[in-house]
Short mmCIF file of C-alpha atoms in Angstrom, two decimals:
data_model
loop_
_atom_site.label_atom_id
_atom_site.label_comp_id
_atom_site.label_asym_id
_atom_site.label_seq_id
_atom_site.Cartn_x
_atom_site.Cartn_y
_atom_site.Cartn_z
CA MET A 1 2.44 26.71 21.11
CA THR A 2 -0.62 28.81 19.96
CA THR A 3 -4.01 27.48 19.11
CA PRO A 4 -5.25 29.27 16.06
CA ASP A 5 -9.01 30.49 15.68
CA PRO A 6 -11.15 28.30 13.79
CA PHE A 7 -10.71 30.22 10.35
CA ARG A 8 -6.94 30.29 10.53
CA LEU A 9 -7.23 26.31 11.47
CA GLU A 10 -9.12 25.69 8.40
CA VAL A 11 -6.65 27.67 6.35
CA LEU A 12 -3.79 25.63 7.80
CA ARG A 13 -5.54 22.24 7.66
CA HIS A 14 -5.75 22.78 3.81
CA ALA A 15 -2.26 24.01 3.61
CA LEU A 16 -0.78 21.05 5.37
CA THR A 17 -2.71 18.55 3.13
CA GLY A 18 -1.51 20.57 0.09
CA ILE A 19 1.93 20.00 1.16
CA ALA A 20 1.65 16.07 1.43
CA GLU A 21 -0.31 16.11 -1.92
CA GLU A 22 2.50 18.19 -3.65
CA MET A 23 5.03 15.70 -2.51
CA SER A 24 3.30 12.97 -4.40
CA PHE A 25 3.29 15.05 -7.64
CA VAL A 26 7.19 15.83 -7.26
CA VAL A 27 7.83 12.20 -7.03
CA MET A 28 5.57 11.07 -9.84
CA ARG A 29 7.13 13.87 -12.13
CA SER A 30 10.62 12.95 -11.25
CA ALA A 31 11.11 9.45 -10.69
CA ARG A 32 12.53 6.98 -13.34
CA SER A 33 10.42 3.87 -12.75
CA PRO A 34 7.23 3.60 -14.57
CA LEU A 35 5.90 1.97 -11.47
CA LEU A 36 6.15 5.70 -9.79
CA ARG A 37 5.91 8.03 -12.41
CA GLU A 38 2.97 6.14 -14.37
CA ALA A 39 1.26 3.72 -11.89
CA GLY A 40 1.87 5.87 -8.67
CA ASP A 41 2.68 3.35 -6.26
CA LEU A 42 3.77 5.84 -3.69
CA SER A 43 2.45 7.82 -0.76
CA SER A 44 3.59 11.10 1.22
CA ALA A 45 2.86 12.34 4.66
CA LEU A 46 3.54 15.09 7.28
CA THR A 47 3.82 14.18 10.91
CA ASP A 48 4.40 16.36 13.95
CA ALA A 49 7.57 16.36 16.14
CA THR A 50 6.35 13.01 17.86
CA GLY A 51 5.65 11.31 14.54
CA GLN A 52 1.86 11.48 14.69
CA LEU A 53 0.32 11.85 11.23
CA VAL A 54 -0.86 15.17 10.48
CA ALA A 55 -1.77 15.25 6.73
CA GLN A 56 -1.43 12.87 3.82
CA GLY A 57 -1.66 12.83 0.20
CA ARG A 58 -4.45 11.38 -1.99
CA ASP A 59 -2.48 8.11 -2.06
CA ILE A 60 -2.62 4.44 -1.17
CA PRO A 61 -4.60 3.62 1.95
CA VAL A 62 -2.21 0.77 3.31
CA HIS A 63 0.75 2.91 2.84
CA LEU A 64 -0.74 5.88 4.75
CA GLY A 65 -2.05 3.80 7.82
CA VAL A 66 1.52 2.46 8.19
CA MET A 67 2.93 5.79 8.17
CA SER A 68 1.23 6.61 11.12
CA PHE A 69 3.71 4.60 12.89
CA THR A 70 6.77 5.13 10.82
CA VAL A 71 8.40 8.06 12.53
CA GLY A 72 7.32 7.03 15.96
CA ALA A 73 9.29 3.75 15.60
CA PHE A 74 12.28 5.69 13.81
CA LEU A 75 12.54 8.20 16.72
CA LYS A 76 12.92 4.89 19.19
CA ARG A 77 16.10 3.98 16.87
CA VAL A 78 17.42 7.46 16.14
CA PRO A 79 16.71 9.96 18.96
CA ALA A 80 15.74 13.59 18.07
CA GLU A 81 18.91 14.93 19.29
CA ARG A 82 20.82 13.00 16.77
CA LEU A 83 18.70 14.90 14.03
CA ARG A 84 20.05 17.94 11.79
CA PRO A 85 18.55 20.21 9.23
CA GLY A 86 19.15 18.73 5.97
CA ASP A 87 19.09 15.29 6.88
CA VAL A 88 17.18 12.64 4.99
CA TRP A 89 16.96 8.88 6.41
CA PHE A 90 15.97 5.97 4.48
CA THR A 91 14.61 2.82 5.82
CA ASN A 92 12.46 -0.05 4.70
CA LEU A 93 12.47 -2.42 7.88
CA PRO A 94 9.14 -3.95 8.34
CA GLU A 95 9.30 -3.99 12.06
CA LEU A 96 10.12 -0.22 12.11
CA GLY A 97 6.64 1.02 11.39
CA GLY A 98 6.62 -0.52 7.97
CA ASN A 99 4.98 -2.93 5.48
CA HIS A 100 7.25 -4.82 3.11
CA LEU A 101 10.84 -4.58 1.92
CA PRO A 102 9.92 -2.75 -1.48
CA ASP A 103 8.31 0.24 0.17
CA VAL A 104 11.35 2.42 1.11
CA LYS A 105 10.59 5.30 3.19
CA ALA A 106 12.37 8.72 2.94
CA ILE A 107 12.24 10.73 6.48
CA ARG A 108 13.28 14.22 6.63
CA PRO A 109 13.10 16.22 10.02
CA ILE A 110 11.94 19.70 9.64
CA PHE A 111 13.12 22.40 11.95
CA ALA A 112 11.72 25.87 12.51
CA GLU A 113 12.86 28.70 14.94
CA GLY A 114 15.38 26.30 16.29
CA ARG A 115 13.25 23.52 17.16
CA LEU A 116 12.01 20.26 15.51
CA LEU A 117 8.58 20.92 14.03
CA GLY A 118 7.76 17.75 12.44
CA PHE A 119 8.79 15.20 9.48
CA ALA A 120 8.00 14.69 5.96
CA VAL A 121 7.80 11.27 4.77
CA SER A 122 7.93 10.02 1.49
CA LEU A 123 7.19 6.15 0.63
CA ALA A 124 8.02 4.86 -2.65
CA HIS A 125 7.68 1.25 -3.81
CA TRP A 126 11.24 0.41 -5.56
CA ALA A 127 10.66 -1.88 -8.34
CA ASP A 128 13.43 -3.85 -7.07
CA ILE A 129 15.19 -4.13 -3.69
CA GLY A 130 17.48 -7.00 -4.35
CA GLY A 131 16.73 -10.66 -3.23
CA ALA A 132 16.52 -14.13 -4.85
CA TRP A 133 14.30 -13.04 -7.89
CA PRO A 134 13.92 -10.01 -10.04
CA GLY A 135 11.32 -7.51 -8.65
CA SER A 136 11.92 -9.05 -4.98
CA TYR A 137 8.89 -11.17 -4.89
CA VAL A 138 9.66 -14.67 -4.13
CA ALA A 139 6.98 -17.06 -4.21
CA SER A 140 8.72 -19.82 -2.34
CA ALA A 141 10.53 -17.61 0.00
CA THR A 142 10.53 -19.12 3.55
CA GLU A 143 12.88 -16.33 4.95
CA ALA A 144 13.10 -12.53 5.02
CA VAL A 145 16.45 -12.50 3.59
CA GLN A 146 15.30 -14.05 0.38
CA GLU A 147 13.21 -10.95 -0.10
CA GLY A 148 15.96 -8.22 -0.46
CA LEU A 149 17.91 -5.53 1.55
CA ARG A 150 17.06 -4.82 4.79
CA LEU A 151 17.81 -1.30 5.41
CA PRO A 152 17.78 0.03 8.86
CA PRO A 153 17.59 3.81 9.35
CA LEU A 154 20.52 5.13 7.11
CA ARG A 155 21.47 8.76 6.73
CA LEU A 156 21.93 8.89 3.09
CA PHE A 157 21.87 12.82 2.73
CA THR A 158 22.75 15.66 4.91
CA ALA A 159 23.01 19.52 4.53
CA ASP A 160 26.65 18.88 3.07
CA GLY A 161 25.06 16.53 0.31
CA PRO A 162 24.84 12.63 -0.41
CA ASP A 163 26.61 9.90 1.43
CA GLU A 164 28.09 8.32 -1.76
CA GLU A 165 29.61 5.36 0.18
CA LYS A 166 26.20 4.12 1.88
CA ILE A 167 24.38 4.99 -1.55
CA ALA A 168 26.78 2.79 -3.54
CA VAL A 169 26.17 -0.44 -1.20
CA ILE A 170 22.50 -0.10 -1.92
CA LEU A 171 22.69 0.55 -5.82
CA ASN A 172 25.06 -2.33 -5.95
CA ASN A 173 22.72 -4.69 -4.47
CA THR A 174 19.61 -3.99 -6.29
CA ARG A 175 18.64 -4.59 -10.00
CA GLY A 176 18.33 -1.35 -12.22
CA PRO A 177 20.62 0.59 -10.15
CA ALA A 178 20.28 3.82 -12.40
CA GLU A 179 16.33 3.70 -11.93
CA ARG A 180 16.60 3.13 -8.10
CA GLU A 181 19.01 6.04 -8.02
CA GLY A 182 16.59 8.18 -9.79
CA ASP A 183 13.59 7.02 -7.54
CA MET A 184 15.90 7.61 -4.50
CA LEU A 185 16.44 11.27 -5.63
CA ALA A 186 12.84 11.87 -6.44
CA GLN A 187 12.21 11.12 -2.87
CA LEU A 188 14.75 13.68 -1.79
CA ALA A 189 13.30 16.19 -3.89
CA ALA A 190 9.80 15.44 -2.30
CA THR A 191 10.80 15.89 0.99
CA ALA A 192 12.79 19.07 0.21
CA THR A 193 9.60 20.60 -1.26
CA ALA A 194 7.84 19.82 1.97
CA GLU A 195 10.37 21.36 4.02
CA ARG A 196 10.05 24.70 1.97
CA ARG A 197 6.40 24.71 1.99
CA LEU A 198 6.32 24.08 5.76
CA LEU A 199 8.83 26.80 6.61
CA ASP A 200 6.83 29.31 4.24
CA LEU A 201 3.69 28.63 6.35
CA CYS A 202 5.86 29.14 9.45
CA ALA A 203 6.96 32.54 8.06
CA THR A 204 3.40 33.67 7.38
CA HIS A 205 1.84 32.45 10.49
CA GLY A 206 4.61 31.47 13.03
CA ALA A 207 5.79 28.08 14.05
CA ALA A 208 3.86 28.16 17.27
CA THR A 209 0.75 28.73 15.34
CA VAL A 210 1.50 25.80 13.02
CA GLU A 211 2.49 23.52 15.74
CA GLY A 212 -0.76 24.71 17.47
CA ALA A 213 -2.83 23.94 14.41
CA MET A 214 -1.23 20.43 14.36
CA ALA A 215 -2.37 19.79 17.94
CA ALA A 216 -5.77 21.15 17.34
CA LEU A 217 -6.46 19.06 14.17
CA HIS A 218 -5.61 15.99 16.08
CA ASP A 219 -7.99 16.81 18.81
CA ARG A 220 -10.92 17.83 16.35
CA SER A 221 -10.40 14.51 14.42
CA GLU A 222 -10.50 12.63 17.78
CA ALA A 223 -13.85 13.94 18.61
CA ALA A 224 -15.39 13.42 15.16
CA MET A 225 -14.28 9.70 15.18
CA ARG A 226 -15.71 9.42 18.72
CA ALA A 227 -18.91 10.78 17.51
CA ALA A 228 -18.92 8.40 14.34
CA ILE A 229 -18.35 5.22 16.56
CA ALA A 230 -21.11 6.20 18.71
CA SER A 231 -23.36 6.15 15.96
CA LEU A 232 -22.62 2.49 15.01
CA PRO A 233 -24.59 -0.27 16.51
CA GLN A 234 -23.24 -1.23 19.97
CA GLY A 235 -21.93 -4.67 20.77
CA THR A 236 -19.62 -7.42 19.49
CA PHE A 237 -19.20 -8.51 15.96
CA THR A 238 -17.21 -11.38 14.46
CA GLY A 239 -15.95 -11.78 10.91
CA GLU A 240 -13.44 -13.77 9.14
CA ASP A 241 -11.88 -14.07 5.42
CA PHE A 242 -9.44 -16.34 3.95
CA LEU A 243 -6.15 -16.33 1.91
CA ASP A 244 -6.02 -18.56 -1.10
CA ASP A 245 -2.72 -20.14 0.06
CA ASP A 246 0.58 -19.15 1.49
CA GLY A 247 2.63 -19.09 -1.40
CA PRO A 248 4.64 -22.26 -1.49
CA GLY A 249 1.01 -24.07 -1.50
CA GLY A 250 -1.01 -25.33 1.02
CA ALA A 251 -4.57 -24.85 2.50
CA PRO A 252 -6.23 -21.58 2.68
CA ALA A 253 -5.29 -19.30 5.90
CA ALA A 254 -7.87 -17.80 8.07
CA LEU A 255 -7.98 -14.10 9.21
CA ARG A 256 -10.50 -13.66 12.17
CA VAL A 257 -11.67 -10.38 14.03
CA ARG A 258 -13.69 -9.75 17.04
CA ILE A 259 -14.98 -6.20 16.91
CA ASP A 260 -16.56 -4.73 20.23
CA ILE A 261 -18.04 -1.43 19.87
CA THR A 262 -18.46 0.27 23.36
CA GLY A 263 -19.79 3.97 23.39
CA GLU A 264 -17.14 6.14 21.56
CA THR A 265 -14.48 3.51 21.24
CA ALA A 266 -13.76 0.26 19.11
CA ARG A 267 -11.71 -2.51 19.72
CA PHE A 268 -10.43 -4.96 17.09
CA ASP A 269 -8.88 -8.20 18.07
CA PHE A 270 -7.20 -10.45 15.62
CA SER A 271 -5.88 -13.07 18.17
CA ALA A 272 -7.93 -15.82 16.57
CA THR A 273 -6.11 -15.63 13.30
CA ASP A 274 -3.95 -18.50 12.14
CA ASP A 275 -0.28 -18.77 13.14
CA ALA A 276 2.53 -17.20 10.97
CA LEU A 277 2.86 -18.77 7.43
CA ALA A 278 5.90 -20.41 5.80
CA GLY A 279 5.33 -18.23 2.70
CA PRO A 280 5.51 -14.53 2.00
CA LEU A 281 1.80 -13.54 2.92
CA ASN A 282 2.48 -12.72 6.63
CA THR A 283 2.32 -9.06 7.43
CA THR A 284 3.18 -6.54 10.25
CA PRO A 285 0.82 -5.14 13.13
CA TYR A 286 1.24 -1.82 11.22
CA VAL A 287 -0.41 -3.03 8.20
CA THR A 288 -3.22 -4.68 10.31
CA ALA A 289 -4.04 -1.35 12.03
CA ALA A 290 -3.79 0.41 8.49
CA ALA A 291 -6.55 -2.03 7.48
CA VAL A 292 -8.53 -1.19 10.56
CA TYR A 293 -8.22 2.71 9.81
CA TYR A 294 -9.14 2.32 6.46
CA ALA A 295 -12.27 0.27 7.11
CA MET A 296 -13.40 2.62 9.95
CA LYS A 297 -12.87 5.78 7.91
CA ALA A 298 -15.00 4.01 5.19
CA ILE A 299 -17.73 2.79 7.39
CA ALA A 300 -18.05 5.46 10.06
CA GLY A 301 -16.40 8.72 9.14
CA PRO A 302 -15.17 9.07 5.22
CA GLU A 303 -15.18 12.88 5.74
CA ILE A 304 -12.96 12.93 8.94
CA GLN A 305 -9.47 14.45 8.51
CA PRO A 306 -7.23 11.40 8.95
CA ASN A 307 -4.62 12.14 11.48
CA GLY A 308 -3.08 10.74 14.59
CA GLY A 309 -6.12 11.99 16.69
CA CYS A 310 -8.60 10.25 14.18
CA TYR A 311 -7.13 6.96 15.39
CA ARG A 312 -6.97 7.48 19.05
CA PRO A 313 -10.39 5.79 19.67
CA LEU A 314 -9.27 2.78 17.89
CA THR A 315 -7.49 -0.30 19.64
CA VAL A 316 -5.88 -2.98 17.48
CA VAL A 317 -4.76 -6.28 18.89
CA THR A 318 -2.63 -9.01 17.26
CA ARG A 319 -1.23 -12.23 18.58
CA PRO A 320 2.69 -12.47 18.46
CA GLY A 321 3.41 -15.65 16.48
CA SER A 322 0.37 -15.21 14.18
CA LEU A 323 0.58 -14.54 10.58
CA LEU A 324 -0.23 -10.76 11.44
CA ASP A 325 2.49 -10.33 14.11
CA PRO A 326 5.19 -12.95 12.79
CA PRO A 327 8.80 -13.32 13.84
CA LYS A 328 10.97 -10.86 11.88
CA GLU A 329 12.70 -13.80 10.01
CA LYS A 330 9.33 -14.66 8.27
CA PRO A 331 8.70 -13.44 4.50
CA LEU A 332 6.02 -11.00 4.11
CA VAL A 333 6.24 -9.25 0.68
CA GLY A 334 2.47 -10.28 -0.48
CA GLY A 335 1.01 -9.51 2.93
CA ASN A 336 1.39 -5.74 2.43
CA HIS A 337 -1.35 -5.76 -0.36
CA GLU A 338 -2.87 -9.24 -0.20
CA THR A 339 -3.34 -10.08 3.55
CA SER A 340 -4.24 -6.45 4.36
CA GLN A 341 -7.16 -6.81 1.94
CA ARG A 342 -8.42 -9.98 3.72
CA LEU A 343 -8.51 -7.97 6.91
CA VAL A 344 -10.68 -5.32 5.39
CA ASP A 345 -12.93 -8.04 4.19
CA ALA A 346 -13.16 -9.73 7.42
CA ILE A 347 -14.11 -6.42 9.04
CA PHE A 348 -16.69 -5.90 6.49
CA ARG A 349 -18.15 -9.46 7.00
CA ALA A 350 -18.41 -8.76 10.65
CA PHE A 351 -20.69 -5.69 10.08
CA ALA A 352 -22.66 -7.13 7.13
CA GLU A 353 -25.69 -8.16 9.26
CA VAL A 354 -25.94 -4.94 10.99
CA ILE A 355 -24.97 -2.12 8.89
CA PRO A 356 -25.17 -3.87 5.12
CA GLU A 357 -26.26 -0.33 3.60
CA ARG A 358 -22.87 1.10 4.56
CA LEU A 359 -20.93 -1.64 2.80
CA SER A 360 -20.10 -3.15 -0.69
CA ALA A 361 -19.90 -6.87 -1.37
CA GLY A 362 -16.57 -8.66 -1.90
CA GLY A 363 -14.52 -6.90 -4.78
CA SER A 364 -11.16 -7.39 -6.58
CA THR A 365 -9.53 -7.00 -3.33
CA THR A 366 -5.77 -7.91 -4.45
CA ALA A 367 -3.01 -5.92 -6.11
CA GLY A 368 -3.28 -8.55 -9.04
CA LEU A 369 0.48 -8.46 -9.54
CA LEU A 370 2.50 -9.48 -12.60
CA ILE A 371 6.24 -8.67 -12.53
CA PHE A 372 8.38 -9.09 -15.71
CA GLY A 373 12.10 -8.70 -15.58
CA GLY A 374 14.81 -8.61 -18.18
CA ALA A 375 16.72 -6.14 -20.43
CA GLY A 376 14.88 -3.24 -21.58
CA ARG A 377 15.07 -1.67 -25.16
CA ASP A 378 18.00 0.41 -24.21
CA GLY A 379 19.69 -2.86 -22.93
CA ALA A 380 19.51 -1.89 -19.22
CA TRP A 381 17.88 -4.11 -16.73
CA LYS A 382 14.38 -3.26 -15.98
CA THR A 383 11.48 -4.41 -13.89
CA LEU A 384 7.80 -4.10 -15.05
CA TYR A 385 5.64 -4.12 -11.93
CA GLU A 386 2.23 -4.29 -13.12
CA PRO A 387 -0.81 -4.08 -10.58
CA HIS A 388 -4.30 -4.79 -12.03
CA GLY A 389 -7.82 -3.61 -10.96
CA GLY A 390 -10.92 -5.41 -11.43
CA GLY A 391 -14.50 -5.41 -10.30
CA GLU A 392 -16.05 -3.59 -7.27
CA GLY A 393 -18.63 -5.19 -5.00
CA ALA A 394 -22.09 -4.09 -5.49
CA ARG A 395 -23.83 -1.89 -2.79
CA HIS A 396 -27.53 -1.71 -1.74
CA ASP A 397 -28.23 1.26 -4.08
CA ARG A 398 -26.04 0.62 -6.98
CA PRO A 399 -23.99 -1.95 -9.06
CA GLY A 400 -20.27 -2.09 -8.65
CA SER A 401 -17.95 -0.37 -10.66
CA ALA A 402 -16.01 -1.98 -13.39
CA ALA A 403 -12.09 -2.03 -13.71
CA THR A 404 -11.31 -0.35 -10.53
CA ARG A 405 -9.28 -0.48 -7.38
CA VAL A 406 -10.79 -1.42 -4.28
CA HIS A 407 -10.22 -0.61 -0.68
CA LEU A 408 -6.32 -0.55 0.22
CA THR A 409 -4.94 -0.22 -3.46
CA ASN A 410 -5.01 3.07 -5.44
CA THR A 411 -2.66 2.65 -8.41
CA ASN A 412 -2.83 3.31 -12.05
CA ASN A 413 -2.62 1.08 -14.96
CA THR A 414 0.81 1.48 -16.74
CA PRO A 415 -0.26 2.62 -20.22
CA ALA A 416 0.53 0.08 -23.23
CA GLU A 417 2.42 2.87 -24.75
CA ILE A 418 4.83 3.27 -22.06
CA ILE A 419 5.23 -0.53 -21.62
CA GLU A 420 5.87 -1.05 -25.45
CA ALA A 421 8.21 1.89 -25.56
CA GLU A 422 10.54 0.56 -22.76
CA PHE A 423 10.08 -3.15 -22.58
CA PRO A 424 10.26 -5.95 -24.91
CA ILE A 425 6.54 -6.50 -24.61
CA ARG A 426 3.43 -5.83 -26.77
CA ILE A 427 0.06 -5.40 -25.05
CA GLU A 428 -2.17 -7.21 -27.46
CA ARG A 429 -5.34 -6.77 -25.62
CA HIS A 430 -6.80 -4.82 -22.64
CA ALA A 431 -10.60 -5.04 -22.34
CA LEU A 432 -13.40 -5.41 -19.65
CA LEU A 433 -14.71 -8.95 -19.05
CA PRO A 434 -18.48 -9.06 -19.55
CA GLY A 435 -20.40 -11.25 -16.93
CA SER A 436 -17.59 -11.46 -14.48
CA GLY A 437 -19.49 -9.57 -12.03
CA GLY A 438 -21.48 -11.69 -9.38
CA ALA A 439 -25.41 -11.53 -10.13
CA GLY A 440 -27.62 -9.83 -7.55
CA ARG A 441 -30.31 -7.00 -7.23
CA HIS A 442 -27.45 -5.06 -8.24
CA ALA A 443 -24.60 -6.89 -9.88
CA GLY A 444 -20.97 -6.72 -9.15
CA GLY A 445 -18.56 -4.78 -11.27
CA ALA A 446 -16.85 -6.48 -14.30
CA GLY A 447 -13.05 -7.39 -14.06
CA THR A 448 -10.61 -7.03 -17.07
CA GLU A 449 -8.37 -8.86 -19.62
CA ARG A 450 -4.93 -7.83 -20.29
CA GLU A 451 -2.75 -9.88 -22.81
CA TYR A 452 1.28 -9.40 -22.79
CA HIS A 453 3.30 -10.78 -25.84
CA VAL A 454 6.87 -11.49 -24.84
CA LEU A 455 9.10 -10.29 -27.51
CA ALA A 456 12.57 -10.92 -25.63
CA PRO A 457 14.26 -14.06 -25.89
CA GLU A 458 13.84 -14.77 -22.10
CA MET A 459 12.38 -12.92 -19.29
CA SER A 460 11.35 -13.71 -15.68
CA LEU A 461 7.85 -13.72 -14.53
CA THR A 462 6.29 -13.32 -11.12
CA THR A 463 2.53 -13.61 -10.19
CA MET A 464 1.35 -12.39 -6.73
CA PHE A 465 -2.50 -12.31 -6.46
CA GLU A 466 -5.44 -13.54 -4.58
CA ARG A 467 -9.13 -14.22 -5.28
CA ARG A 468 -8.02 -17.26 -7.57
CA VAL A 469 -9.42 -19.78 -5.39
CA ILE A 470 -11.86 -17.93 -3.14
CA PRO A 471 -13.66 -15.37 -5.36
CA PRO A 472 -15.07 -12.10 -4.20
CA TRP A 473 -18.23 -12.69 -1.99
CA GLY A 474 -21.54 -11.57 -2.73
CA LEU A 475 -23.75 -9.44 0.03
CA ALA A 476 -27.27 -9.85 1.25
CA GLY A 477 -27.91 -12.89 -1.02
CA GLY A 478 -25.80 -11.65 -4.02
CA GLU A 479 -23.64 -13.99 -6.00
CA ALA A 480 -19.78 -14.24 -5.87
CA GLY A 481 -17.97 -12.73 -8.56
CA ALA A 482 -15.72 -14.53 -11.00
CA PRO A 483 -12.04 -15.54 -9.71
CA PHE A 484 -8.77 -14.23 -10.95
CA ARG A 485 -7.13 -16.26 -13.64
CA CYS A 486 -3.55 -16.01 -15.32
CA LEU A 487 -3.02 -18.06 -18.33
CA LEU A 488 0.32 -18.92 -20.01
CA ARG A 489 -0.14 -19.52 -23.81
CA ARG A 490 2.93 -21.01 -25.66
CA PRO A 491 3.49 -20.38 -29.35
CA GLU A 492 3.37 -24.11 -29.99
CA GLY A 493 -0.42 -23.83 -28.96
CA THR A 494 -0.03 -25.23 -25.35
CA GLU A 495 -1.79 -23.48 -22.46
CA GLU A 496 -1.45 -23.71 -18.66
CA GLU A 497 -3.05 -21.77 -15.91
CA LEU A 498 -0.55 -20.16 -13.41
CA ARG A 499 -0.83 -20.10 -9.74
CA GLY A 500 -1.43 -17.06 -7.77
CA LYS A 501 2.00 -16.91 -6.38
CA ALA A 502 4.79 -18.23 -8.88
CA ASN A 503 8.12 -17.54 -10.35
CA LEU A 504 8.85 -18.57 -13.80
CA LEU A 505 10.83 -17.74 -17.00
CA VAL A 506 8.81 -17.06 -20.19
CA ARG A 507 10.32 -16.85 -23.63
CA GLU A 508 9.87 -15.21 -26.96
CA GLY A 509 6.27 -15.69 -28.42
CA ASP A 510 4.63 -16.52 -25.23
CA ARG A 511 1.53 -14.79 -24.11
CA VAL A 512 0.50 -14.05 -20.39
CA ILE A 513 -3.07 -13.35 -20.16
CA LEU A 514 -4.43 -11.92 -16.84
CA GLN A 515 -8.10 -12.08 -16.32
CA THR A 516 -8.97 -10.09 -13.18
CA SER A 517 -11.92 -10.95 -10.84
CA GLY A 518 -15.41 -9.35 -10.90
CA GLY A 519 -17.05 -7.81 -7.69
CA GLY A 520 -19.74 -9.76 -5.85
CA GLY A 521 -23.55 -9.00 -6.18
CA TYR A 522 -25.72 -7.33 -3.66
CA GLY A 523 -29.20 -8.96 -2.77
CA PRO A 524 -30.91 -11.90 -4.49
CA PRO A 525 -30.90 -11.89 -8.11
CA ASP A 526 -34.38 -11.05 -9.65
#
């Protein structure tokens, strides 16, 4: 290992980040599902040989935080001596440095000059991974097996080519197999691109220098995060936030955090969080850590290079048996993007009294999911997985932004033209919702309204969103934003409001109208 000089280190830092970003472009340009090529529900990362994150794309924070653990957990199941050049392994196990079953990780070991140098990891949300309901979101689920295929590490590709038998098992147990195969191959291509680019760097600078740069970047980020933590108010702070419900129904569930800032370190203890839930709003300790990593980056060090070293001064504690560390038999598909957001809100609320100028009020912190399933215009099964943005919370110096993604989500809208070309659905309306942001000295951002007109005889519909019961909170005296609402309007003129977690069938002529939440206001209204 050779430590590069500061100038070469900066060149290599940008080159490594560029590799991760190119991986994401490869997936978006070659995947088959609209969820990947249009909405961009994917993330990419490079790690060192031990699995520590080295570089990431400008992707989805909850994915990137989780991928800080994926390779390390993978190596405990698949020792490094089993790995060979050309291998690509796939897994989605939540307990293996993961989050939920639809997020499938492709892991490629990269060798240079005869030794393992690092890994390329491509995470892609598959629009269906099997299970009891199209799209693999089961609002009434009480067992993990209802949510789809659980893939332990499987070597699906080697230097000799694909393992067709293993791939066939996966494709025969998921809806839309041609689309799933295309998405899988896009992940394969992304990791192959990363391997070529990393070997090019080694050819130019030497593998020992690239390896040394990885270690130096860890150390530099650690020092920067320690300094950022030291600049925060010292002491103990507590915060809490609540889930609307657990899916099958019931009372809100509490997420509680105790934060201890001591010198250059920070400890986040979630032991007081409620027990594991019956429904699919549980999540993993890795998602909990991802929420902490995001919050501390946003609050303390936005410019710090995110990598394994950046997170060394942070300790995250969860309680086994809680909804943040449940038994592996528990369902958790919604926890990835709903419970994780409640964790960030709890952390922000813990700091609200001491550093309000660094925070925003509560926003549309939910993926806002609608999932339509049925035959597409070509007759093949298709799943339309639609996340929705809403209003951002206001800050001390400005209003909140309208129609955006807040905190841990970072996907795009699927264009109406794509939906109408590929699905038997017409988008009748997509507009801002004036007045949905909370009042304050600075108002919260506006949410949106999108109306789907079903043109097929029958389609499945799944809702999975929060902030319907408990709206985005105001800060420093600001008022709450408007809550989420989803309306089902039948051709005969009847209308009902759908729950935030539901599975149902819709038919020709039905209109599904989703109104996303506005952001909370900041400061007392004038």
